[in-house]
Short mmCIF file of C-alpha atoms in Angstrom, two decimals:
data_model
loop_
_atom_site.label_atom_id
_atom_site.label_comp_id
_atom_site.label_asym_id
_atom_site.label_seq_id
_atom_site.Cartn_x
_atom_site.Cartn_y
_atom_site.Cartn_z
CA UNK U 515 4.02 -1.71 -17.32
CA UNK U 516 0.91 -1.36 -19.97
CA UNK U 517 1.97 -1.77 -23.29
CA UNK U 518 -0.04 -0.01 -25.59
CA UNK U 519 -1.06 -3.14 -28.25
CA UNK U 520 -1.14 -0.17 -31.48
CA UNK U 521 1.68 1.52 -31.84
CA UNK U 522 0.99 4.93 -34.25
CA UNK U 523 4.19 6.40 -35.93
CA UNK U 524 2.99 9.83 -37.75
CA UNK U 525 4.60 12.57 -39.15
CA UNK U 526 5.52 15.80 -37.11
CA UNK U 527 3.31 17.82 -39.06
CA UNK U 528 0.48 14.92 -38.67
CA UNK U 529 1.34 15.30 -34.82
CA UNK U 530 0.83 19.43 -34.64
CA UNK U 531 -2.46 18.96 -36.19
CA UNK U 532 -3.92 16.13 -34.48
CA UNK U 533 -2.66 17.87 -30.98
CA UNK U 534 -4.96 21.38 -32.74
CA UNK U 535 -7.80 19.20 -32.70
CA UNK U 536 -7.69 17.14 -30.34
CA UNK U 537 -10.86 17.97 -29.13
CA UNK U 538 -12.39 16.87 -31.81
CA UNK U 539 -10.59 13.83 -32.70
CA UNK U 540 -9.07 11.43 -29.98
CA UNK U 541 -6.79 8.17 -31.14
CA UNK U 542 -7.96 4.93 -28.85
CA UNK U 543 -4.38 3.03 -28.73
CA UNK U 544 -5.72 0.04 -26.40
CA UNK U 545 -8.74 -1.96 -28.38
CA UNK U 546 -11.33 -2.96 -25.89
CA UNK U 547 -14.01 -5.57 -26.56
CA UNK U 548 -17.10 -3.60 -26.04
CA UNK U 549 -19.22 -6.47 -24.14
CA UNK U 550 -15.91 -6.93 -22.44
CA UNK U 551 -16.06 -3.35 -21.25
CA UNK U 552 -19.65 -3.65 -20.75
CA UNK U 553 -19.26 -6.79 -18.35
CA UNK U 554 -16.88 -5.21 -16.26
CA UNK U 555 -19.07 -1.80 -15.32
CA UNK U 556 -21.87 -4.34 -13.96
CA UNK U 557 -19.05 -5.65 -11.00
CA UNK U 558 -19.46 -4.40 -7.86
CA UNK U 559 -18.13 -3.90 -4.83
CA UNK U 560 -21.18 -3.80 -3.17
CA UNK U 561 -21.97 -7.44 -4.39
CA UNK U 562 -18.53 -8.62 -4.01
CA UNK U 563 -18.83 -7.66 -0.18
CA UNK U 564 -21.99 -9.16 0.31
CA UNK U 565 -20.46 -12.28 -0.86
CA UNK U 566 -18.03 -11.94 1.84
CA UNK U 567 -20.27 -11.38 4.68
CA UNK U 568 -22.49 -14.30 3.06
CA UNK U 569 -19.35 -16.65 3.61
CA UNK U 570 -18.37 -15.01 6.62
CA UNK U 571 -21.96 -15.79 8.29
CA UNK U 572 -21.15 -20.00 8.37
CA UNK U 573 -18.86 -19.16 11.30
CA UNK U 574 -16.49 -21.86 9.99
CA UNK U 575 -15.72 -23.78 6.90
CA UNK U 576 -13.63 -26.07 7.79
CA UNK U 577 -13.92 -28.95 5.65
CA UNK U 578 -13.78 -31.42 8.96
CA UNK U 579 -17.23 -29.08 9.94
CA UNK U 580 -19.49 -30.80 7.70
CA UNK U 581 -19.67 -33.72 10.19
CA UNK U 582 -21.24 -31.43 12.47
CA UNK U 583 -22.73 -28.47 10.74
CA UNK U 584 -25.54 -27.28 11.55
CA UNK U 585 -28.52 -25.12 9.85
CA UNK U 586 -26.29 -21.65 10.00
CA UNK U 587 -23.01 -23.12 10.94
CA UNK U 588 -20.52 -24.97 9.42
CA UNK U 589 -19.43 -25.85 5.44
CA UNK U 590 -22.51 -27.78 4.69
CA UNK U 591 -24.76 -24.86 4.77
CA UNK U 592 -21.88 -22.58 3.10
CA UNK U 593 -22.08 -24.93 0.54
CA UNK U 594 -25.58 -24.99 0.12
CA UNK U 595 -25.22 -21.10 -0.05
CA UNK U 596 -23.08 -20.65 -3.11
CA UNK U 597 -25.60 -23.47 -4.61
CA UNK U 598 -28.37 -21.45 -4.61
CA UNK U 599 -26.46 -18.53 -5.60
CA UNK U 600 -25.31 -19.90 -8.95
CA UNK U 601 -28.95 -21.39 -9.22
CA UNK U 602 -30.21 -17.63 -8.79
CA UNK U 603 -28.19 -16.90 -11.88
CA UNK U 604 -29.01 -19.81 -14.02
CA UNK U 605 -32.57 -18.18 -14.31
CA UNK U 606 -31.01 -15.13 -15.99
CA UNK U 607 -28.92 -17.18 -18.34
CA UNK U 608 -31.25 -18.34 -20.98
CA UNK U 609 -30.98 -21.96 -19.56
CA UNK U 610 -27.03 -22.11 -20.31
CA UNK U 611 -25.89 -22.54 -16.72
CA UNK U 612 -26.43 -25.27 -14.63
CA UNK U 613 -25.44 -25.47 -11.13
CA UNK U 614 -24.53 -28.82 -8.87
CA UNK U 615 -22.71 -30.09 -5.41
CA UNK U 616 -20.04 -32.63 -6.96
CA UNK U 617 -19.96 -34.56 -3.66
CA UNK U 618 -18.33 -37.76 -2.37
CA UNK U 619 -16.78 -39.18 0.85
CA UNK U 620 -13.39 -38.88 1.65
CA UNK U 621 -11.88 -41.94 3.95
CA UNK U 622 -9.40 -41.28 6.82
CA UNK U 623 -5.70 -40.31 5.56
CA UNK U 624 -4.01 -40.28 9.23
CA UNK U 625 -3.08 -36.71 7.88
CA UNK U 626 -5.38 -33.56 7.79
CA UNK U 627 -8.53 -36.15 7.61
CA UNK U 628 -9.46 -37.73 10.59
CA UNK U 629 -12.18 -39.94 10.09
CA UNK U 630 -14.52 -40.41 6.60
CA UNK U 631 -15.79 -36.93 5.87
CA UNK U 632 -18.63 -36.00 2.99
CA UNK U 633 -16.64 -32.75 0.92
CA UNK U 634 -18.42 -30.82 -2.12
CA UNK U 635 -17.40 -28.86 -5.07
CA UNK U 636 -19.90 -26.83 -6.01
CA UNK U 637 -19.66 -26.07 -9.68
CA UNK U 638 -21.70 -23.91 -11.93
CA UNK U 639 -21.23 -24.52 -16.37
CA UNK U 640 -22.09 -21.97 -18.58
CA UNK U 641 -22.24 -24.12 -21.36
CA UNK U 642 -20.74 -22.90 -24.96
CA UNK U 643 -23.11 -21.61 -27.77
CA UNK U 644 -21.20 -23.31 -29.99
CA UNK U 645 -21.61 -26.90 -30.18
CA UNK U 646 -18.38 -27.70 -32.37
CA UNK U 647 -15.98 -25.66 -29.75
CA UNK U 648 -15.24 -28.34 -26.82
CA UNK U 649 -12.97 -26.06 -24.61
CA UNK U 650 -13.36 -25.42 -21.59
CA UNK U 651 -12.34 -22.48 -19.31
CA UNK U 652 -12.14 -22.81 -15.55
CA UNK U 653 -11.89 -20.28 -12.90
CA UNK U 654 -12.09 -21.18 -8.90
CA UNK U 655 -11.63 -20.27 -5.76
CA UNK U 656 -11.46 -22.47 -2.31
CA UNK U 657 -14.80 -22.13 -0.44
CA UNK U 658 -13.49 -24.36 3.43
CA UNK U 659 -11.33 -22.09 5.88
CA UNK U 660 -9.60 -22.74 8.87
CA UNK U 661 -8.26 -21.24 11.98
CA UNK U 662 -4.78 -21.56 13.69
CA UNK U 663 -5.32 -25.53 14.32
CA UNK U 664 -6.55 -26.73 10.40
CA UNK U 665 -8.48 -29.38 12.27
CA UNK U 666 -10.15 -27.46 14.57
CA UNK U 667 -13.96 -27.93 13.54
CA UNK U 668 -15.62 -25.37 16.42
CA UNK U 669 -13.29 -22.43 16.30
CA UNK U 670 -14.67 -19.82 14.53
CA UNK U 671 -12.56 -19.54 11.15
CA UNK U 672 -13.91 -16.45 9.35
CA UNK U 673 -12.33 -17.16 6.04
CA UNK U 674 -13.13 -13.66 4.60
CA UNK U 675 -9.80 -13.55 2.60
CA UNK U 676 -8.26 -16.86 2.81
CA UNK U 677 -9.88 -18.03 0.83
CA UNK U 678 -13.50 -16.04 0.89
CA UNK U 679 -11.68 -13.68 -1.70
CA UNK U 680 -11.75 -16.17 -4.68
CA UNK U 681 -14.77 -17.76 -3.73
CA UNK U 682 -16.77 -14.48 -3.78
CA UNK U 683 -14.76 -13.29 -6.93
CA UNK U 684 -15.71 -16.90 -8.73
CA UNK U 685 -20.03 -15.85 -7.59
CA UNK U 686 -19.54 -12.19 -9.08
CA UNK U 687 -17.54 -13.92 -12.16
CA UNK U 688 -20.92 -16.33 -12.10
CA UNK U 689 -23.83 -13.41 -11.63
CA UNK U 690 -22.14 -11.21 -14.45
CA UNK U 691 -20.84 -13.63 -17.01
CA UNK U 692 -24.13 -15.88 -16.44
CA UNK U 693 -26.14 -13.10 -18.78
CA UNK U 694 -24.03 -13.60 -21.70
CA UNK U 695 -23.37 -16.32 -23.86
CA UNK U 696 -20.01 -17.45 -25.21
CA UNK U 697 -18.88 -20.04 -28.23
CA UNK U 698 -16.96 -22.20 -25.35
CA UNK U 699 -17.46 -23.04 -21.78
CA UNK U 700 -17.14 -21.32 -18.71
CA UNK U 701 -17.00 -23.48 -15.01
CA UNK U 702 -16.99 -21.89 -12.08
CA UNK U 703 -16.03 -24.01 -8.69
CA UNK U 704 -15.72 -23.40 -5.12
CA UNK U 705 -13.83 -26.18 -4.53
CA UNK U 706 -13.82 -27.91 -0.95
CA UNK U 707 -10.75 -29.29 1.33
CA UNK U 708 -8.19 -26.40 0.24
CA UNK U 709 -6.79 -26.22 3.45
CA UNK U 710 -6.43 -30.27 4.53
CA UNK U 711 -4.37 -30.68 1.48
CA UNK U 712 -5.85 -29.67 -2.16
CA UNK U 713 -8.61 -32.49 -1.70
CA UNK U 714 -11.60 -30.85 -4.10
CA UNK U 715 -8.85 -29.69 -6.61
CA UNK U 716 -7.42 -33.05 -6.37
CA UNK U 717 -10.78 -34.88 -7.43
CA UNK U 718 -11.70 -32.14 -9.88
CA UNK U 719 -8.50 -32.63 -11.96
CA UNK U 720 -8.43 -36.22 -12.14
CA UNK U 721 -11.88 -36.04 -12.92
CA UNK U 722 -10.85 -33.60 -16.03
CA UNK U 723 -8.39 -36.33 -17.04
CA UNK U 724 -10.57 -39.20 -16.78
CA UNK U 725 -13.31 -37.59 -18.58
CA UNK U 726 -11.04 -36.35 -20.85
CA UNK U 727 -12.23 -32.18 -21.15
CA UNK U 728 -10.76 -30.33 -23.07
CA UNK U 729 -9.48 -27.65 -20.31
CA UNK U 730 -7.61 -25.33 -21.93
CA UNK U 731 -7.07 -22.49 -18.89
CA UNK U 732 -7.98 -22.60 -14.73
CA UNK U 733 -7.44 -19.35 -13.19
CA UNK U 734 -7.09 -20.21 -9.65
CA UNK U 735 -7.95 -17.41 -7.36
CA UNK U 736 -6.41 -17.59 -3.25
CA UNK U 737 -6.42 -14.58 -1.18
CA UNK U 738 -6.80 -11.80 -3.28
CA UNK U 739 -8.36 -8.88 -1.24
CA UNK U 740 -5.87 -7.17 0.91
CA UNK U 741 -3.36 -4.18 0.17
CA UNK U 742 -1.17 -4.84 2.80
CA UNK U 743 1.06 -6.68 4.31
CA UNK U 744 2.23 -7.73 8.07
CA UNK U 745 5.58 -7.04 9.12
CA UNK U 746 6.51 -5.27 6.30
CA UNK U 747 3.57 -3.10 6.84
CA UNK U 748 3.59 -2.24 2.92
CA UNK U 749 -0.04 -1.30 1.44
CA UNK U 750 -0.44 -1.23 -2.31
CA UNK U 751 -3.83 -1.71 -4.26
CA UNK U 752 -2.04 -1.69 -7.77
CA UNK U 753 -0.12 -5.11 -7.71
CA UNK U 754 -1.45 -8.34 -8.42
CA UNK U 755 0.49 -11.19 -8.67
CA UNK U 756 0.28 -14.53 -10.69
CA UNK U 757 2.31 -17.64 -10.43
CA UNK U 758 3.16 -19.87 -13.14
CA UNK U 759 5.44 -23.39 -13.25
CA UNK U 760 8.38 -22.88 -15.63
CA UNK U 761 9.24 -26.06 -16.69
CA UNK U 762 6.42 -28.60 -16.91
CA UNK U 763 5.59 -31.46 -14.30
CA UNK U 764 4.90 -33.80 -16.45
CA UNK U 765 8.10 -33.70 -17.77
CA UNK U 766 9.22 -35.71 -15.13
CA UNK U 767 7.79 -38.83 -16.49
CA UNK U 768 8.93 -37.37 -20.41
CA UNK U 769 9.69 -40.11 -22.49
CA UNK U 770 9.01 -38.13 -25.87
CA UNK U 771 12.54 -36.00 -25.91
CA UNK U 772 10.67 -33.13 -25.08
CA UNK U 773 13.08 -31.67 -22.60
CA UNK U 774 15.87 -32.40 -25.23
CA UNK U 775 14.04 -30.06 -27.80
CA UNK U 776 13.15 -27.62 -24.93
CA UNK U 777 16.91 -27.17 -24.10
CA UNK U 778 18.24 -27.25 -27.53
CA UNK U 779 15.27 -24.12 -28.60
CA UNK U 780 15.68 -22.63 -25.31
CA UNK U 781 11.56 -22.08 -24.89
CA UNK U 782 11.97 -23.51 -21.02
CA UNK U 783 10.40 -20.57 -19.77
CA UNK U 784 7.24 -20.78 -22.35
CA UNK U 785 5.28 -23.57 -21.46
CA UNK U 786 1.64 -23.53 -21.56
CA UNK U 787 1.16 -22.69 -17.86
CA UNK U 788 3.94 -19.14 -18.42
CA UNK U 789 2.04 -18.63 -21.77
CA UNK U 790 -1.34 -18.64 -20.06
CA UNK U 791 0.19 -15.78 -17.19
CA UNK U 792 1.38 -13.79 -20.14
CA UNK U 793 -1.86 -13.59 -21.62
CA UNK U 794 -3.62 -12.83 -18.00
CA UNK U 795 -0.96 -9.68 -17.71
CA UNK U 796 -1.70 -8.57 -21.26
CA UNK U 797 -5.26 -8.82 -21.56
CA UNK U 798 -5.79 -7.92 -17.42
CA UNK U 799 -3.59 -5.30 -17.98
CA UNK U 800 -5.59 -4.03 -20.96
CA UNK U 801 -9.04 -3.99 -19.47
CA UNK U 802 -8.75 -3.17 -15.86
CA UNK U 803 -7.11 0.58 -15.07
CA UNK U 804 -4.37 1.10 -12.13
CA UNK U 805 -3.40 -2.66 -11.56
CA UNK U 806 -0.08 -3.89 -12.69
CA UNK U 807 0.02 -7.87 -12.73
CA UNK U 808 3.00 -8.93 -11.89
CA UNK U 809 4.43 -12.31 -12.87
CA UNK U 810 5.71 -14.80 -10.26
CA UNK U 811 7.91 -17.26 -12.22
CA UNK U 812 7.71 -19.80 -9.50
CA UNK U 813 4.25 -22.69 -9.43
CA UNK U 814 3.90 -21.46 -6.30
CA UNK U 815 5.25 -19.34 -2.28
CA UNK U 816 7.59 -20.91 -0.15
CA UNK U 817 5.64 -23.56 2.25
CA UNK U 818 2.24 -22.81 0.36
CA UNK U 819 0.34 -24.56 -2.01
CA UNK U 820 -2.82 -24.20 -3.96
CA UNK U 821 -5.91 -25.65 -6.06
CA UNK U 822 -3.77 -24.88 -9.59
CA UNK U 823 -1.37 -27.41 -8.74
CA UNK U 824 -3.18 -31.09 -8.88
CA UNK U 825 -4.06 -28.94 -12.85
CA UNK U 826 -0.42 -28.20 -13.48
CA UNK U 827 0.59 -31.66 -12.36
CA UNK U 828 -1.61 -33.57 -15.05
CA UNK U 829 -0.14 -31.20 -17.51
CA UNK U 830 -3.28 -28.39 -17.74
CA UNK U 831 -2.39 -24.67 -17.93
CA UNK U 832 -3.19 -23.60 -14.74
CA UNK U 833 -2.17 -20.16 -12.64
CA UNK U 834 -2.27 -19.23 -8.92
CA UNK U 835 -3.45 -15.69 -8.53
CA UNK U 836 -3.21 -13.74 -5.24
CA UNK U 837 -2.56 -10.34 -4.03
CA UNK U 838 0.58 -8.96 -3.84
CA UNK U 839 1.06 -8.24 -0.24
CA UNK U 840 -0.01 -10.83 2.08
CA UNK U 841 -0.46 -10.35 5.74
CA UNK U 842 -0.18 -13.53 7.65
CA UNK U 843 -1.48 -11.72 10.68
CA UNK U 844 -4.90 -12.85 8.99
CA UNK U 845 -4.25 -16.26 7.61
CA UNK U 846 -4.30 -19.32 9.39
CA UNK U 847 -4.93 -17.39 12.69
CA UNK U 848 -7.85 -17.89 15.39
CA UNK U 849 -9.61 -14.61 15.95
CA UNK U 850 -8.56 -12.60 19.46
CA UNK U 851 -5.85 -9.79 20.04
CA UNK U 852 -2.50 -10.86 21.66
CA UNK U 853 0.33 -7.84 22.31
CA UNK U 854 -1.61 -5.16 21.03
CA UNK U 855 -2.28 -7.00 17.77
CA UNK U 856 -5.87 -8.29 16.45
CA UNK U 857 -5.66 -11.86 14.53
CA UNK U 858 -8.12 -13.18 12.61
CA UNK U 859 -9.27 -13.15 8.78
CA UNK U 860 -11.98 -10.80 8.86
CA UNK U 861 -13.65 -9.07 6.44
CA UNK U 862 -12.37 -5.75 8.11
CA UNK U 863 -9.09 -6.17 6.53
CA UNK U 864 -9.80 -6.14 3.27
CA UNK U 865 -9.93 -3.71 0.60
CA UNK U 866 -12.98 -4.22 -1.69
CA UNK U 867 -12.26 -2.25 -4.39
CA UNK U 868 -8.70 -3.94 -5.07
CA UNK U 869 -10.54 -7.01 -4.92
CA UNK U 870 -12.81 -5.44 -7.24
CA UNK U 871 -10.08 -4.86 -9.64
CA UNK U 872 -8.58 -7.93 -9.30
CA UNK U 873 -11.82 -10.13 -10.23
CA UNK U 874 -11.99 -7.84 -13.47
CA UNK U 875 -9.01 -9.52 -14.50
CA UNK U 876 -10.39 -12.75 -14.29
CA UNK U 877 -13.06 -11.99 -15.89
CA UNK U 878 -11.76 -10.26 -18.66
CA UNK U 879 -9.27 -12.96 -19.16
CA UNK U 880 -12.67 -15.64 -19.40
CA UNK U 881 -14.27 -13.93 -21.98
CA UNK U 882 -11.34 -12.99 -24.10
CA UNK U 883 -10.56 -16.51 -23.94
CA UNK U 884 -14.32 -18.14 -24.24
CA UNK U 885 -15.34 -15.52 -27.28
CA UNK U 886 -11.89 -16.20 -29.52
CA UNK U 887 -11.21 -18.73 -31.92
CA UNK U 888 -9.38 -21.71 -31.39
CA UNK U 889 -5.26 -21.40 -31.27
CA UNK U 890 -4.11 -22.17 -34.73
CA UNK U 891 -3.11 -24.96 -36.05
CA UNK U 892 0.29 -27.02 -37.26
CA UNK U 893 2.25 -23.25 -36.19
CA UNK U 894 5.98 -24.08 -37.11
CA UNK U 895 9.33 -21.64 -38.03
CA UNK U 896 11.49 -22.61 -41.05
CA UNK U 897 14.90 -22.97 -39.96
CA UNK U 898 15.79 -25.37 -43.03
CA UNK U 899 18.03 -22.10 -43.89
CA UNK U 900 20.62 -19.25 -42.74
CA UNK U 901 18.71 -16.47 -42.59
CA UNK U 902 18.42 -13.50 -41.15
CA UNK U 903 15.18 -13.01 -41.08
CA UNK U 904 12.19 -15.25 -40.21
CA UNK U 905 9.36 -17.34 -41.97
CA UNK U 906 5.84 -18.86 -39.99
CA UNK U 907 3.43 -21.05 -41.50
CA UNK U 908 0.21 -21.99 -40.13
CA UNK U 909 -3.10 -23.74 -40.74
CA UNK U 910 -6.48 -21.94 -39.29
CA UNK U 911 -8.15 -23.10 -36.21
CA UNK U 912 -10.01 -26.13 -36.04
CA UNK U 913 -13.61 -24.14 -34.65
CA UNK U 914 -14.02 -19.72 -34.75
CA UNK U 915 -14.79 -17.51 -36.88
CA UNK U 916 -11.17 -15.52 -37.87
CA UNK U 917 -10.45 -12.31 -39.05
CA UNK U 918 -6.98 -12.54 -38.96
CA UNK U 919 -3.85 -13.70 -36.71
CA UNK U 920 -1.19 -11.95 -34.78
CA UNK U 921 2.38 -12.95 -35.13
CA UNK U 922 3.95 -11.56 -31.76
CA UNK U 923 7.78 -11.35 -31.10
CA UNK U 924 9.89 -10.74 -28.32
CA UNK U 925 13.86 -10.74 -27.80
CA UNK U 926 14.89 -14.36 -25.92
CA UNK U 927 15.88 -12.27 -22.51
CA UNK U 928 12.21 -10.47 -22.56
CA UNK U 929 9.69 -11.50 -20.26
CA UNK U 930 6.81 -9.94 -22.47
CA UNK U 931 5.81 -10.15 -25.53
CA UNK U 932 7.18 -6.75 -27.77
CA UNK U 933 5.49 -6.44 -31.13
CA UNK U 934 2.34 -7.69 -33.01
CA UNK U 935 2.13 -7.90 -36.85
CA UNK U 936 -1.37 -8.85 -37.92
CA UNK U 937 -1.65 -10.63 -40.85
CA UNK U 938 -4.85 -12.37 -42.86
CA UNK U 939 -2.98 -15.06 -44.47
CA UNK U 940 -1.51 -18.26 -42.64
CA UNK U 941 2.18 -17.48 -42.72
CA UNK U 942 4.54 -14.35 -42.66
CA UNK U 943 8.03 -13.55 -43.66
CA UNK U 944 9.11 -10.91 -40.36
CA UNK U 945 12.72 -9.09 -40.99
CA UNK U 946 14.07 -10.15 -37.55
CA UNK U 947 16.39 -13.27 -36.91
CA UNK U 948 14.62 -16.46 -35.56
CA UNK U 949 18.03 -16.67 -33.69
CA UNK U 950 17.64 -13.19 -31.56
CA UNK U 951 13.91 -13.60 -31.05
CA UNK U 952 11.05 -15.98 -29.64
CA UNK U 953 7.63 -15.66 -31.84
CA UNK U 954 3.91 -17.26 -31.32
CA UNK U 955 0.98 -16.92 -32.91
CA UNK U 956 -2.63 -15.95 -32.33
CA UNK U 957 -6.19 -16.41 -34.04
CA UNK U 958 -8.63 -13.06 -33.76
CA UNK U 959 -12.06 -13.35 -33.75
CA UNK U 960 -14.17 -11.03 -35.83
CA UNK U 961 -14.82 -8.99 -32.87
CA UNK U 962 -10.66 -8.83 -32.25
CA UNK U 963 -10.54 -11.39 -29.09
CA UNK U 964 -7.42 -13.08 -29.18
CA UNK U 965 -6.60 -17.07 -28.95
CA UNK U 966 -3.57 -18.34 -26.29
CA UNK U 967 -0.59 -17.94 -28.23
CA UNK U 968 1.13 -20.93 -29.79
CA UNK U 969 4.91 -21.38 -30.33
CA UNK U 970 6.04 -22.60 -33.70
CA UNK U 971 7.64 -26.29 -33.97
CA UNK U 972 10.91 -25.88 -35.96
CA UNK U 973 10.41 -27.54 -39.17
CA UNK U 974 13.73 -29.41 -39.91
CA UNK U 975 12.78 -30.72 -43.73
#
């Protein structure tokens, strides 16, 4: 459910006479970034569809195809496509964006990859304004498809959902966000080799180790533009889900006691990746009318996988989002109709203006993030003390403008966060037990965009 992020207590008498003129004066109780607002009317589903039929045109995009692609066929050209779309959109961005095919060879893996194959990412950076703010926000979708036989190269494999859904939502995300400028970095990537086991993802987060960027979100985007669902036959345009790991991967290699002091705290279900969904529901949620995002607390489905998890695994906040319904008669299938039923991931099955709706979350989830401050600093809870109520202390962020912070509060069995108190100062005393609650803090930019939220460190001395 929305939660409304003012809350208004007035008096009965206040509430008679505001409901007399409430013609004249309305009460907004959800703030909205106008530019945010203002970003979102220029999505379309006219654009997002030609995107579709743009990816849909290749035939196949197989990642194997690219040995054998030719001019109009294949994942070379399909490539080459959403290159010179993000190149189209550089013009219009002031000479922020720049657009490339990250490309290398893959050897033979006696797997999914049969013999050395060239694969691509093609990436587009809208570089930050601000040359102090280093972070870096990611979003990406898989552009290679595949029919019932993954290596299959001269099957048609339409791809229009799976995963032509967040490949066109990362080109809209590109053409709209391209015109305006942000104090940190945006990337958008069609990564390659989805489907013959996370390949592109795999090179693009080692690469974000290695190079050492400071990613600090990757909204992954897989099939995310059908209502309903086979079998079940259930069709619902309001439900989006996202998945997030609960306890961290890299804990498996933890020699820091960090799973000691996330068991004694009892904070195993906010690690950066669940604190990163939060903030997609709550800001997603805010912006984008008639979609409920609903929180998966699993990494990922049962027998799936997807380009979030080589992030996740090298310790990067990084979310799977997909529709809520999926209908396997469309995924991984060859095109024909068998019993009465037609297989095949076309572009006929989808529901544009859901995957409308679900891009809008994205990209008000970007530019939240890209236009706030930087999370605050040294965030810690006194629990030197038996008290019943609760004292935070903070330091400002490192890079951002701030007008102020929110300290936000939930009971330890709630999945969401409950209250905000806003403060200007870099601490608060709160009248609720740090026993019976879990707290955070955020930085807000002048313009009210909010930082990720950061968990205080208990401070023992």
């Amino acid at each position: 459910m929305k939660q409304p992020v003012l809350n208004t207590v007035r008096s009965i008498g206040t509430l008679l006479f505001s409901i007399l003129l409430a013609p004249a004066f309305s009460q907004e109780i959800v703030n909205r970034d106008p530019q945010i607002v203002q970003m979102l009317s220029e999505m379309s589903t006219d654009s997002l569809r030609a995107h579709i039929d743009g990816l849909v045109r290749f035939g196949t995009r197989n990642t194997l195809s690219s040995l054998n692609s030719t001019a109009t066929r294949g994942i070379t050209p399909a490539r080459q496509w959403v290159l010179r779309k993000f190149e189209q959109y550089a013009k219009q961005s002031g000479g922020r964006l720049t657009a490339k095919l990250d490309t290398w060879t893959l050897p033979a893996d006696g797997r999914r990859v049969n013999q050395p194959t060239e694969i691509a990412n093609v990436m587009a950076t809208l570089k930050g304004t601000d040359p102090t703010d280093t972070r870096i926000f990611m979003v990406q979708g898989h552009i290679d498809s595949r029919a019932t036989n993954v290596m299959s190269t001269s099957v048609d494999a339409p791809g229009a959902n799976d995963d032509g859904s967040g490949t066109a939502a990362v080109i809209e995300l590109c053409r709209v966000m391209s015109k305006y400028s942000f104090p940190a970095t945006i990337v958008f990537v069609a990564v390659s080799g989805e489907e013959q086991g996370l390949l592109g993802a795999e090179h693009l987060a080692e690469k974000a180790v290695q190079e050492k960027w400071d990613l600090e979100a990757l909204l992954n985007n897989d099939i995310m533009g059908s209502n309903n669902s086979s079998e079940t036959r259930i069709i619902d345009n309001t439900r989006l889900r996202v998945f997030s790991e609960g306890l961290p991967a890299v804990l498996l290699k933890d020699t820091t006691g960090r799973i000691g002091q996330i068991r004694q705290f009892g904070t195993e279900n906010d690690g950066k990746t669940r604190t990163l969904a939060r903030y997609f529901k709550e800001v997603g949620e805010r912006y984008v009318d008639n979609l409920e995002v609903v929180m998966i607390y699993r990494n990922d489905r049962y027998l799936r996988g997807g380009d979030h998890t080589p992030f996740v695994n090298r310790g990067f906040a990084a979310v799977r989002i997909t529709e809520m319904n999926e209908n396997y008669e469309h995924q991984h299938q060859n095109v024909r109709n068998e019993a009465g039923v037609e297989y095949g991931d076309l572009a006929k099955f989808m529901d544009f203006d859901y995957l409308r709706k679900n891009t809008g979350v994205n990209l008000a989830t970007l530019a939240n993030l890209a236009k706030s401050p930087t999370v605050p600093q040294n965030v810690t809870v006194d629990v030197r003390n038996l008290t019943n109520s609760t004292v935070l202390y903070w330091q400002a962020p490192k890079v951002g403008k701030v007008r102020g912070y929110y300290v936000l509060m939930r009971e330890t069995h709630m999945p969401f966060w409950q209250k905000k108190f806003y403060t200007t100062k870099l601490g608060m005393t709160i009248p609720y037990s740090k026993d019976n609650y879990y707290f955070a803090v955020q930085a807000v930019s002048e313009e009210g965009n909010e930082s990720l939220p950061v968990l205080p460190v208990p401070n023992l001395r």
